[in-house]
Amino acid sequence: MEKQRGKVLVTPRSLSRDGHPGLQLLVDEGFEVLMPWPGKQPNEGQLLEVLPACVAYLAGVEPIGERVLAACPELKVISRNGVGMDNVDLAAAERLGIKVVGTPGANSQGVAELALALLFDGMRAVSYSDLHMKEGQWSRRKGFEVTGKTLGIIGCGNIGQRLARMAIGVGMRVLAYDVYKDANMEKTPGFSYTELNHVLSGSDMISLHCPPGKKPLLDAQALSTMRKGVVIVNTARDALVDHAAMLEALESGQVTTYATDVYDKEPPELDALLKHEKVVMTPHIGGFTEESVERATIAAVQNILQAIG
């Protein structure tokens, strides 16, 4: 009998619940695939019970801290089925010789399309109208047409560029801020790079596609510089937004709608902001499409096979 090459822990909820043909590639290469928590995000205690016996980890968005990593002497690689790495203690992983890899671009189209859908929802109060109709209320909120409006994109990498092209295609102008400028995007009619403060003050809608910093990007000061009635979409990270400041901006009318697909923990604890009727929530479905899951799973598996050799 061929010797097992080691155990691989798989925790992304879509994979652990439904499985995926791409995981068979690991089995075919002699690995034992473990999915002990179907459809659920593991906590630190659960990871400590299983991960130390594994050589590879196909990880979701659960926090992966130094305590867990230090307990895993056999672990060679953490492969994320997405682009974000901020849930992993990268410094500890590097110190312990654990490779951390992602699948950049695999879910970009899915996230960009969701961001566009949420922008339309915010401009036309779709979720707001649905909620009130189901409560027996004929409550209409006047919307805005997107043609001729300006969309601000903060973080214009793979996802932001895809969103920009779609937005321009339906008649919007796009202002974008990014540390790195793409030469091809600069040539696109209707698109222009500018400074962050100009994106904030010059946009009718703003979509976030950047990593978080040490403090929220959209705090009270930033929100105060925006056009009154702005629609804000967040498919990046919850930490980009100051909840108290956003709540105040919604109450004052400075922000018409805040739509989010991301949270500090999943499922989230519903605070005053998330319960607000002008907030639209989706359960982290940006990359949860047939196509995105397929691309990300295959890429994550290939990353494991390449890392272990």
CSV table of N, CA and C in Angstrom, one decimal, residues 184-263:
chain,number,residue,atom,x,y,z
A,184,ASN,N,-2.7,50.6,-18.3
A,184,ASN,CA,-3.9,50.3,-19.2
A,184,ASN,C,-5.1,51.0,-18.7
A,185,MET,N,-5.3,51.0,-17.4
A,185,MET,CA,-6.5,51.6,-16.8
A,185,MET,C,-6.4,53.1,-17.0
A,186,GLU,N,-5.2,53.7,-17.0
A,186,GLU,CA,-5.1,55.2,-17.1
A,186,GLU,C,-5.6,55.6,-18.5
A,187,LYS,N,-5.6,54.7,-19.5
A,187,LYS,CA,-6.0,55.0,-20.9
A,187,LYS,C,-7.5,54.8,-21.1
A,188,THR,N,-8.2,54.3,-20.0
A,188,THR,CA,-9.6,53.9,-20.2
A,188,THR,C,-10.5,55.2,-20.1
A,189,PRO,N,-11.3,55.5,-21.1
A,189,PRO,CA,-12.2,56.6,-21.1
A,189,PRO,C,-13.2,56.5,-19.9
A,190,GLY,N,-13.3,57.6,-19.2
A,190,GLY,CA,-14.2,57.6,-18.1
A,190,GLY,C,-13.6,57.2,-16.8
A,191,PHE,N,-12.3,56.9,-16.8
A,191,PHE,CA,-11.6,56.5,-15.6
A,191,PHE,C,-10.4,57.4,-15.3
A,192,SER,N,-10.2,57.7,-14.1
A,192,SER,CA,-9.0,58.5,-13.7
A,192,SER,C,-8.5,58.2,-12.3
A,193,TYR,N,-7.2,58.1,-12.1
A,193,TYR,CA,-6.6,58.0,-10.8
A,193,TYR,C,-6.6,59.4,-10.2
A,194,THR,N,-6.7,59.5,-8.8
A,194,THR,CA,-6.6,60.7,-8.1
A,194,THR,C,-6.2,60.4,-6.7
A,195,GLU,N,-6.1,61.5,-5.9
A,195,GLU,CA,-5.7,61.3,-4.5
A,195,GLU,C,-6.9,60.8,-3.7
A,196,LEU,N,-6.6,60.3,-2.6
A,196,LEU,CA,-7.7,59.7,-1.7
A,196,LEU,C,-8.7,60.7,-1.3
A,197,ASN,N,-8.3,61.9,-0.9
A,197,ASN,CA,-9.2,62.9,-0.5
A,197,ASN,C,-10.2,63.4,-1.6
A,198,HIS,N,-9.7,63.3,-2.9
A,198,HIS,CA,-10.5,63.6,-4.0
A,198,HIS,C,-11.5,62.6,-4.3
A,199,VAL,N,-11.2,61.3,-4.1
A,199,VAL,CA,-12.1,60.2,-4.2
A,199,VAL,C,-13.2,60.4,-3.2
A,200,LEU,N,-12.8,60.7,-2.0
A,200,LEU,CA,-13.8,60.8,-0.9
A,200,LEU,C,-14.8,62.0,-1.1
A,201,SER,N,-14.3,63.1,-1.6
A,201,SER,CA,-15.1,64.3,-1.7
A,201,SER,C,-15.8,64.4,-3.1
A,202,GLY,N,-15.3,63.6,-4.1
A,202,GLY,CA,-15.9,63.8,-5.4
A,202,GLY,C,-16.7,62.7,-5.9
A,203,SER,N,-17.1,61.8,-5.1
A,203,SER,CA,-17.9,60.6,-5.5
A,203,SER,C,-19.3,60.6,-5.0
A,204,ASP,N,-20.2,60.1,-5.8
A,204,ASP,CA,-21.6,59.8,-5.4
A,204,ASP,C,-21.7,58.5,-4.7
A,205,MET,N,-20.8,57.6,-5.1
A,205,MET,CA,-20.8,56.2,-4.5
A,205,MET,C,-19.3,55.9,-4.3
A,206,ILE,N,-19.1,55.1,-3.3
A,206,ILE,CA,-17.7,54.7,-3.0
A,206,ILE,C,-17.7,53.2,-2.7
A,207,SER,N,-16.7,52.5,-3.3
A,207,SER,CA,-16.6,51.0,-3.1
A,207,SER,C,-15.2,50.8,-2.6
A,208,LEU,N,-15.1,50.0,-1.5
A,208,LEU,CA,-13.8,49.7,-0.8
A,208,LEU,C,-13.2,48.4,-1.3
A,209,HIS,N,-12.0,48.4,-1.7
A,209,HIS,CA,-11.3,47.2,-2.2
A,209,HIS,C,-9.8,47.2,-1.8
A,210,CYS,N,-9.5,47.7,-0.6
A,210,CYS,CA,-8.2,47.8,-0.1
A,210,CYS,C,-8.0,47.1,1.2
A,211,PRO,N,-6.8,46.8,1.6
A,211,PRO,CA,-6.5,46.2,2.9
A,211,PRO,C,-6.7,47.2,4.0
A,212,PRO,N,-7.0,46.7,5.3
A,212,PRO,CA,-7.1,47.6,6.4
A,212,PRO,C,-5.8,48.1,6.9
A,213,GLY,N,-5.8,49.3,7.6
A,213,GLY,CA,-4.7,49.8,8.2
A,213,GLY,C,-4.8,49.7,9.7
A,214,LYS,N,-4.0,50.5,10.4
A,214,LYS,CA,-4.0,50.5,11.9
A,214,LYS,C,-5.2,51.1,12.5
A,215,LYS,N,-5.9,52.0,11.7
A,215,LYS,CA,-7.2,52.5,12.1
A,215,LYS,C,-8.1,52.6,11.0
A,216,PRO,N,-9.4,52.7,11.2
A,216,PRO,CA,-10.4,52.7,10.2
A,216,PRO,C,-10.2,53.8,9.1
A,217,LEU,N,-10.3,53.4,7.9
A,217,LEU,CA,-10.2,54.4,6.8
A,217,LEU,C,-11.3,55.4,6.8
A,218,LEU,N,-12.5,54.8,7.0
A,218,LEU,CA,-13.7,55.7,7.0
A,218,LEU,C,-14.1,56.0,8.4
A,219,ASP,N,-13.5,57.0,9.0
A,219,ASP,CA,-13.9,57.5,10.3
A,219,ASP,C,-14.7,58.7,10.2
A,220,ALA,N,-15.0,59.4,11.3
A,220,ALA,CA,-15.9,60.5,11.2
A,220,ALA,C,-15.4,61.6,10.3
A,221,GLN,N,-14.1,61.9,10.4
A,221,GLN,CA,-13.5,62.9,9.6
A,221,GLN,C,-13.7,62.6,8.1
A,222,ALA,N,-13.3,61.4,7.7
A,222,ALA,CA,-13.4,61.0,6.3
A,222,ALA,C,-14.9,61.1,5.8
A,223,LEU,N,-15.8,60.6,6.6
A,223,LEU,CA,-17.2,60.6,6.2
A,223,LEU,C,-17.7,62.0,6.0
A,224,SER,N,-17.2,62.9,6.8
A,224,SER,CA,-17.7,64.3,6.8
A,224,SER,C,-17.3,65.0,5.5
A,225,THR,N,-16.2,64.5,4.8
A,225,THR,CA,-15.8,65.2,3.6
A,225,THR,C,-16.5,64.7,2.3
A,226,MET,N,-17.4,63.7,2.5
A,226,MET,CA,-18.1,63.1,1.4
A,226,MET,C,-19.3,63.9,1.0
A,227,ARG,N,-19.7,63.7,-0.3
A,227,ARG,CA,-21.0,64.3,-0.7
A,227,ARG,C,-22.1,63.8,0.1
A,228,LYS,N,-23.1,64.6,0.4
A,228,LYS,CA,-24.2,64.2,1.2
A,228,LYS,C,-25.1,63.2,0.4
A,229,GLY,N,-25.4,62.1,1.1
A,229,GLY,CA,-26.2,61.1,0.4
A,229,GLY,C,-25.4,60.0,-0.3
A,230,VAL,N,-24.1,60.0,0.0
A,230,VAL,CA,-23.3,59.0,-0.7
A,230,VAL,C,-23.7,57.6,-0.3
A,231,VAL,N,-23.5,56.6,-1.3
A,231,VAL,CA,-23.7,55.2,-1.0
A,231,VAL,C,-22.3,54.6,-0.9
A,232,ILE,N,-22.1,53.8,0.2
A,232,ILE,CA,-20.8,53.2,0.4
A,232,ILE,C,-21.0,51.6,0.4
A,233,VAL,N,-20.1,51.0,-0.3
A,233,VAL,CA,-20.1,49.5,-0.4
A,233,VAL,C,-18.7,49.0,0.1
A,234,ASN,N,-18.8,48.0,1.0
A,234,ASN,CA,-17.6,47.4,1.6
A,234,ASN,C,-17.6,45.9,1.3
A,235,THR,N,-16.8,45.4,0.4
A,235,THR,CA,-16.6,44.0,0.1
A,235,THR,C,-15.1,43.6,0.4
A,236,ALA,N,-14.5,44.5,1.2
A,236,ALA,CA,-13.0,44.3,1.5
A,236,ALA,C,-12.8,43.8,2.9
A,237,ARG,N,-12.9,44.7,3.9
A,237,ARG,CA,-12.6,44.3,5.3
A,237,ARG,C,-13.5,45.2,6.2
A,238,ASP,N,-14.0,44.6,7.2
A,238,ASP,CA,-14.9,45.3,8.2
A,238,ASP,C,-14.0,46.4,8.9
A,239,ALA,N,-12.8,46.2,9.1
A,239,ALA,CA,-11.9,47.1,9.9
A,239,ALA,C,-11.7,48.4,9.2
A,240,LEU,N,-12.1,48.5,7.9
A,240,LEU,CA,-12.0,49.8,7.2
A,240,LEU,C,-13.0,50.8,7.6
A,241,VAL,N,-14.0,50.4,8.3
A,241,VAL,CA,-15.1,51.3,8.7
A,241,VAL,C,-15.3,51.4,10.2
A,242,ASP,N,-15.3,52.7,10.7
A,242,ASP,CA,-15.6,53.0,12.1
A,242,ASP,C,-17.2,52.9,12.2
A,243,HIS,N,-17.6,51.8,13.0
A,243,HIS,CA,-19.0,51.6,13.1
A,243,HIS,C,-19.8,52.7,13.7
A,244,ALA,N,-19.3,53.3,14.7
A,244,ALA,CA,-20.0,54.4,15.4
A,244,ALA,C,-20.1,55.6,14.4
A,245,ALA,N,-19.1,55.9,13.7
A,245,ALA,CA,-19.1,57.1,12.8
A,245,ALA,C,-20.0,56.8,11.6
A,246,MET,N,-20.0,55.6,11.1
A,246,MET,CA,-20.9,55.2,10.0
A,246,MET,C,-22.4,55.3,10.5
A,247,LEU,N,-22.7,54.8,11.7
A,247,LEU,CA,-24.0,54.9,12.2
A,247,LEU,C,-24.5,56.4,12.3
A,248,GLU,N,-23.7,57.2,12.8
A,248,GLU,CA,-24.0,58.7,12.9
A,248,GLU,C,-24.2,59.3,11.5
A,249,ALA,N,-23.4,58.9,10.5
A,249,ALA,CA,-23.5,59.4,9.1
A,249,ALA,C,-24.8,58.9,8.5
A,250,LEU,N,-25.3,57.7,8.8
A,250,LEU,CA,-26.6,57.2,8.3
A,250,LEU,C,-27.7,58.0,8.9
A,251,GLU,N,-27.6,58.2,10.2
A,251,GLU,CA,-28.7,58.9,10.9
A,251,GLU,C,-28.8,60.4,10.4
A,252,SER,N,-27.7,61.0,10.1
A,252,SER,CA,-27.7,62.4,9.6
A,252,SER,C,-28.1,62.5,8.2
A,253,GLY,N,-28.1,61.4,7.4
A,253,GLY,CA,-28.3,61.5,6.0
A,253,GLY,C,-27.1,61.8,5.2
A,254,GLN,N,-25.9,61.9,5.8
A,254,GLN,CA,-24.7,62.0,5.1
A,254,GLN,C,-24.4,60.8,4.2
A,255,VAL,N,-24.7,59.7,4.7
A,255,VAL,CA,-24.7,58.4,3.9
A,255,VAL,C,-26.1,57.9,3.7
A,256,THR,N,-26.4,57.6,2.5
A,256,THR,CA,-27.8,57.1,2.2
A,256,THR,C,-27.9,55.6,2.5
A,257,THR,N,-26.8,54.8,2.1
A,257,THR,CA,-26.8,53.4,2.3
A,257,THR,C,-25.4,52.9,2.6
A,258,TYR,N,-25.3,52.0,3.5
A,258,TYR,CA,-24.0,51.3,3.7
A,258,TYR,C,-24.3,49.9,3.5
A,259,ALA,N,-23.6,49.3,2.5
A,259,ALA,CA,-23.8,47.9,2.2
A,259,ALA,C,-22.5,47.2,2.4
A,260,THR,N,-22.6,46.0,3.1
A,260,THR,CA,-21.3,45.3,3.5
A,260,THR,C,-21.5,43.8,3.3
A,261,ASP,N,-20.4,43.2,2.9
A,261,ASP,CA,-20.3,41.7,2.8
A,261,ASP,C,-19.3,41.2,3.8
A,262,VAL,N,-18.7,42.0,4.6
A,262,VAL,CA,-17.6,41.6,5.4
A,262,VAL,C,-17.8,42.1,6.9
A,263,TYR,N,-17.2,41.2,7.8
A,263,TYR,CA,-17.5,41.4,9.3
A,263,TYR,C,-16.3,41.1,10.1
